[in-house]
């Protein structure tokens, strides 16, 4: 079924869209007004009070989350500072003159001094062992060199 709406203009152009009557011409299609909600000052105050209550709750939750995050960050800082100390100690044992190591203060604790003494003793022991090993290697090389020289002398003495 097609709806033909009469027009006041002549139907000279077939491509032109038809002119429709205003929507008020069909009152049964318009939405019915809802008179059940009457906006009064009491309703406005109640709505504002509810918004304030929800906002206060959200603000409180935000402040609690912020405090928790700050606490977690402070704990993380403490852990990271401890880790830095551990890594500096390890680096000090590996390379005491490394530029990233903070200079030790003259008022070192007895524990720090004891650690440094044991570190130096272990380094001295390692260097002594390396020195003994190097001395043995040097002796072996000198003997081999002497032996090879002795093999060369008879061949040089022969007339050609």
PDB file of C-alpha atoms in Angstrom:
ATOM      1  CA  UNK A   1       0.000   0.000   0.000  1.00  0.00           C
ATOM      2  CA  UNK A   2       1.392   3.337  -0.930  1.00  0.00           C
ATOM      3  CA  UNK A   3       0.553   6.616   0.675  1.00  0.00           C
ATOM      4  CA  UNK A   4      -0.071   9.453  -1.675  1.00  0.00           C
ATOM      5  CA  UNK A   5      -0.111  12.833  -0.084  1.00  0.00           C
ATOM      6  CA  UNK A   6      -1.724  15.617  -2.032  1.00  0.00           C
ATOM      7  CA  UNK A   7       0.553  18.477  -2.822  1.00  0.00           C
ATOM      8  CA  UNK A   8      -0.233  22.096  -3.487  1.00  0.00           C
ATOM      9  CA  UNK A   9       2.439  22.212  -6.174  1.00  0.00           C
ATOM     10  CA  UNK A  10       1.948  20.821  -9.627  1.00  0.00           C
ATOM     11  CA  UNK A  11       3.558  17.477 -10.283  1.00  0.00           C
ATOM     12  CA  UNK A  12       5.833  18.837 -12.975  1.00  0.00           C
ATOM     13  CA  UNK A  13       9.067  17.221 -11.691  1.00  0.00           C
ATOM     14  CA  UNK A  14       8.933  13.539 -11.109  1.00  0.00           C
ATOM     15  CA  UNK A  15      12.323  13.487  -9.326  1.00  0.00           C
ATOM     16  CA  UNK A  16      11.356  15.924  -6.567  1.00  0.00           C
ATOM     17  CA  UNK A  17      10.476  14.341  -3.205  1.00  0.00           C
ATOM     18  CA  UNK A  18       6.918  14.814  -2.049  1.00  0.00           C
ATOM     19  CA  UNK A  19       6.241  17.516   0.525  1.00  0.00           C
ATOM     20  CA  UNK A  20       5.034  15.983   3.756  1.00  0.00           C
ATOM     21  CA  UNK A  21       2.605  17.600   6.164  1.00  0.00           C
ATOM     22  CA  UNK A  22       3.901  18.629   9.630  1.00  0.00           C
ATOM     23  CA  UNK A  23       4.104  15.911  12.294  1.00  0.00           C
ATOM     24  CA  UNK A  24       1.388  17.606  14.280  1.00  0.00           C
ATOM     25  CA  UNK A  25      -1.016  16.520  11.568  1.00  0.00           C
ATOM     26  CA  UNK A  26      -0.786  13.009  13.085  1.00  0.00           C
ATOM     27  CA  UNK A  27      -1.314  13.478  16.847  1.00  0.00           C
ATOM     28  CA  UNK A  28      -1.742   9.735  17.458  1.00  0.00           C
ATOM     29  CA  UNK A  29       1.948   9.253  16.435  1.00  0.00           C
ATOM     30  CA  UNK A  30       3.323  11.810  18.918  1.00  0.00           C
ATOM     31  CA  UNK A  31       4.651  10.579  22.288  1.00  0.00           C
ATOM     32  CA  UNK A  32       2.342  11.103  25.193  1.00  0.00           C
ATOM     33  CA  UNK A  33       3.552  13.606  27.813  1.00  0.00           C
ATOM     34  CA  UNK A  34       4.588  12.046  31.136  1.00  0.00           C
ATOM     35  CA  UNK A  35       3.056  14.009  33.976  1.00  0.00           C
ATOM     36  CA  UNK A  36       4.075  11.454  36.599  1.00  0.00           C
ATOM     37  CA  UNK A  37       7.357  13.287  37.340  1.00  0.00           C
ATOM     38  CA  UNK A  38       6.862  16.713  38.686  1.00  0.00           C
ATOM     39  CA  UNK A  39      10.083  18.618  39.275  1.00  0.00           C
ATOM     40  CA  UNK A  40       9.883  20.403  42.546  1.00  0.00           C
ATOM     41  CA  UNK A  41      12.415  22.031  44.832  1.00  0.00           C
ATOM     42  CA  UNK A  42      12.276  18.980  47.105  1.00  0.00           C
ATOM     43  CA  UNK A  43      13.152  16.664  44.219  1.00  0.00           C
ATOM     44  CA  UNK A  44      16.031  18.933  43.143  1.00  0.00           C
ATOM     45  CA  UNK A  45      17.409  19.048  46.688  1.00  0.00           C
ATOM     46  CA  UNK A  46      17.147  15.268  46.981  1.00  0.00           C
ATOM     47  CA  UNK A  47      18.945  14.781  43.686  1.00  0.00           C
ATOM     48  CA  UNK A  48      21.728  17.189  44.677  1.00  0.00           C
ATOM     49  CA  UNK A  49      22.070  15.485  48.074  1.00  0.00           C
ATOM     50  CA  UNK A  50      22.381  12.086  46.361  1.00  0.00           C
ATOM     51  CA  UNK A  51      25.007  13.446  43.952  1.00  0.00           C
ATOM     52  CA  UNK A  52      26.969  14.932  46.857  1.00  0.00           C
ATOM     53  CA  UNK A  53      26.769  11.642  48.780  1.00  0.00           C
ATOM     54  CA  UNK A  54      28.036   9.652  45.768  1.00  0.00           C
ATOM     55  CA  UNK A  55      30.770  12.201  45.111  1.00  0.00           C
ATOM     56  CA  UNK A  56      31.889  12.094  48.750  1.00  0.00           C
ATOM     57  CA  UNK A  57      32.063   8.292  48.577  1.00  0.00           C
ATOM     58  CA  UNK A  58      34.074   8.401  45.347  1.00  0.00           C
ATOM     59  CA  UNK A  59      36.451  10.988  46.836  1.00  0.00           C
ATOM     60  CA  UNK A  60      36.945   8.856  49.921  1.00  0.00           C
ATOM     61  CA  UNK A  61      37.715   5.776  47.819  1.00  0.00           C
ATOM     62  CA  UNK A  62      40.163   7.799  45.713  1.00  0.00           C
ATOM     63  CA  UNK A  63      41.980   9.108  48.804  1.00  0.00           C
ATOM     64  CA  UNK A  64      42.233   5.558  50.177  1.00  0.00           C
ATOM     65  CA  UNK A  65      43.640   4.237  46.887  1.00  0.00           C
ATOM     66  CA  UNK A  66      46.137   7.121  46.764  1.00  0.00           C
ATOM     67  CA  UNK A  67      47.323   6.377  50.327  1.00  0.00           C
ATOM     68  CA  UNK A  68      47.698   2.687  49.478  1.00  0.00           C
ATOM     69  CA  UNK A  69      49.681   3.509  46.342  1.00  0.00           C
ATOM     70  CA  UNK A  70      51.977   5.866  48.269  1.00  0.00           C
ATOM     71  CA  UNK A  71      52.565   3.158  50.873  1.00  0.00           C
ATOM     72  CA  UNK A  72      53.406   0.618  48.159  1.00  0.00           C
ATOM     73  CA  UNK A  73      55.783   3.082  46.502  1.00  0.00           C
ATOM     74  CA  UNK A  74      57.547   3.769  49.804  1.00  0.00           C
ATOM     75  CA  UNK A  75      57.981   0.031  50.391  1.00  0.00           C
ATOM     76  CA  UNK A  76      59.346  -0.348  46.869  1.00  0.00           C
ATOM     77  CA  UNK A  77      61.820   2.492  47.467  1.00  0.00           C
ATOM     78  CA  UNK A  78      63.108   0.740  50.602  1.00  0.00           C
ATOM     79  CA  UNK A  79      63.526  -2.551  48.723  1.00  0.00           C
ATOM     80  CA  UNK A  80      65.287  -0.847  45.818  1.00  0.00           C
ATOM     81  CA  UNK A  81      67.650   1.005  48.162  1.00  0.00           C
ATOM     82  CA  UNK A  82      68.541  -2.309  49.800  1.00  0.00           C
ATOM     83  CA  UNK A  83      69.143  -3.835  46.362  1.00  0.00           C
ATOM     84  CA  UNK A  84      71.391  -0.915  45.409  1.00  0.00           C
ATOM     85  CA  UNK A  85      73.451  -1.505  48.553  1.00  0.00           C
ATOM     86  CA  UNK A  86      73.778  -5.214  47.725  1.00  0.00           C
ATOM     87  CA  UNK A  87      74.868  -4.468  44.171  1.00  0.00           C
ATOM     88  CA  UNK A  88      77.362  -1.831  45.305  1.00  0.00           C
ATOM     89  CA  UNK A  89      78.865  -4.325  47.746  1.00  0.00           C
ATOM     90  CA  UNK A  90      79.148  -6.939  45.003  1.00  0.00           C
ATOM     91  CA  UNK A  91      80.691  -4.392  42.639  1.00  0.00           C
ATOM     92  CA  UNK A  92      83.105  -3.266  45.358  1.00  0.00           C
ATOM     93  CA  UNK A  93      84.289  -6.860  45.738  1.00  0.00           C
ATOM     94  CA  UNK A  94      84.663  -7.285  41.983  1.00  0.00           C
ATOM     95  CA  UNK A  95      86.154  -3.890  41.142  1.00  0.00           C
ATOM     96  CA  UNK A  96      86.863  -1.642  44.151  1.00  0.00           C
ATOM     97  CA  UNK A  97      87.865   1.369  42.014  1.00  0.00           C
ATOM     98  CA  UNK A  98      84.771   1.347  39.778  1.00  0.00           C
ATOM     99  CA  UNK A  99      83.532   4.924  39.161  1.00  0.00           C
ATOM    100  CA  UNK A 100      79.927   4.083  40.058  1.00  0.00           C
ATOM    101  CA  UNK A 101      80.847   3.103  43.585  1.00  0.00           C
ATOM    102  CA  UNK A 102      80.160   5.831  46.094  1.00  0.00           C
ATOM    103  CA  UNK A 103      83.274   6.667  48.075  1.00  0.00           C
ATOM    104  CA  UNK A 104      83.172   5.162  51.521  1.00  0.00           C
ATOM    105  CA  UNK A 105      83.060   7.652  54.304  1.00  0.00           C
ATOM    106  CA  UNK A 106      85.778   7.777  56.931  1.00  0.00           C
ATOM    107  CA  UNK A 107      83.240   6.935  59.617  1.00  0.00           C
ATOM    108  CA  UNK A 108      82.605   3.400  58.369  1.00  0.00           C
ATOM    109  CA  UNK A 109      80.976   0.977  60.715  1.00  0.00           C
ATOM    110  CA  UNK A 110      83.010  -1.912  62.154  1.00  0.00           C
ATOM    111  CA  UNK A 111      80.956  -4.292  60.018  1.00  0.00           C
ATOM    112  CA  UNK A 112      81.930  -2.394  56.849  1.00  0.00           C
ATOM    113  CA  UNK A 113      85.575  -2.333  57.899  1.00  0.00           C
ATOM    114  CA  UNK A 114      85.489  -6.044  58.672  1.00  0.00           C
ATOM    115  CA  UNK A 115      83.935  -6.748  55.292  1.00  0.00           C
ATOM    116  CA  UNK A 116      86.621  -4.671  53.582  1.00  0.00           C
ATOM    117  CA  UNK A 117      89.411  -6.473  55.502  1.00  0.00           C
ATOM    118  CA  UNK A 118      88.081  -9.884  54.520  1.00  0.00           C
ATOM    119  CA  UNK A 119      87.691  -8.683  50.941  1.00  0.00           C
ATOM    120  CA  UNK A 120      91.310  -7.514  50.834  1.00  0.00           C
ATOM    121  CA  UNK A 121      92.553 -10.749  52.388  1.00  0.00           C
ATOM    122  CA  UNK A 122      90.712 -12.832  49.814  1.00  0.00           C
ATOM    123  CA  UNK A 123      92.151 -10.663  47.027  1.00  0.00           C
ATOM    124  CA  UNK A 124      95.676 -11.053  48.420  1.00  0.00           C
ATOM    125  CA  UNK A 125      95.232 -14.832  48.583  1.00  0.00           C
ATOM    126  CA  UNK A 126      93.988 -14.913  44.997  1.00  0.00           C
ATOM    127  CA  UNK A 127      96.891 -12.764  43.770  1.00  0.00           C
ATOM    128  CA  UNK A 128      99.419 -14.973  45.607  1.00  0.00           C
ATOM    129  CA  UNK A 129      97.930 -18.054  43.970  1.00  0.00           C
ATOM    130  CA  UNK A 130      98.019 -16.362  40.592  1.00  0.00           C
ATOM    131  CA  UNK A 131     101.615 -15.277  41.216  1.00  0.00           C
ATOM    132  CA  UNK A 132     102.659 -18.843  42.119  1.00  0.00           C
ATOM    133  CA  UNK A 133     100.871 -20.176  39.060  1.00  0.00           C
ATOM    134  CA  UNK A 134     102.480 -17.529  36.848  1.00  0.00           C
ATOM    135  CA  UNK A 135     105.922 -18.257  38.354  1.00  0.00           C
ATOM    136  CA  UNK A 136     105.507 -21.948  37.584  1.00  0.00           C
ATOM    137  CA  UNK A 137     104.432 -21.135  34.029  1.00  0.00           C
ATOM    138  CA  UNK A 138     107.424 -18.803  33.630  1.00  0.00           C
ATOM    139  CA  UNK A 139     109.830 -21.499  34.862  1.00  0.00           C
ATOM    140  CA  UNK A 140     108.337 -24.027  32.410  1.00  0.00           C
ATOM    141  CA  UNK A 141     108.672 -21.539  29.525  1.00  0.00           C
ATOM    142  CA  UNK A 142     112.301 -20.754  30.442  1.00  0.00           C
ATOM    143  CA  UNK A 143     113.170 -24.479  30.477  1.00  0.00           C
ATOM    144  CA  UNK A 144     111.501 -25.015  27.105  1.00  0.00           C
ATOM    145  CA  UNK A 145     113.317 -21.995  25.682  1.00  0.00           C
ATOM    146  CA  UNK A 146     116.697 -23.289  26.939  1.00  0.00           C
ATOM    147  CA  UNK A 147     116.023 -26.723  25.453  1.00  0.00           C
ATOM    148  CA  UNK A 148     115.115 -25.257  22.058  1.00  0.00           C
ATOM    149  CA  UNK A 149     118.241 -23.091  22.088  1.00  0.00           C
ATOM    150  CA  UNK A 150     120.358 -26.159  22.816  1.00  0.00           C
ATOM    151  CA  UNK A 151     118.860 -27.888  19.777  1.00  0.00           C
ATOM    152  CA  UNK A 152     119.752 -24.918  17.598  1.00  0.00           C
ATOM    153  CA  UNK A 153     123.420 -24.633  18.663  1.00  0.00           C
ATOM    154  CA  UNK A 154     124.650 -27.964  17.156  1.00  0.00           C
ATOM    155  CA  UNK A 155     123.021 -27.160  13.809  1.00  0.00           C
ATOM    156  CA  UNK A 156     124.683 -23.726  13.764  1.00  0.00           C
ATOM    157  CA  UNK A 157     128.136 -25.198  14.555  1.00  0.00           C
ATOM    158  CA  UNK A 158     128.090 -27.428  11.446  1.00  0.00           C
ATOM    159  CA  UNK A 159     130.017 -26.035   8.445  1.00  0.00           C
ATOM    160  CA  UNK A 160     127.996 -25.495   5.332  1.00  0.00           C
TER     161      UNK A 160
END
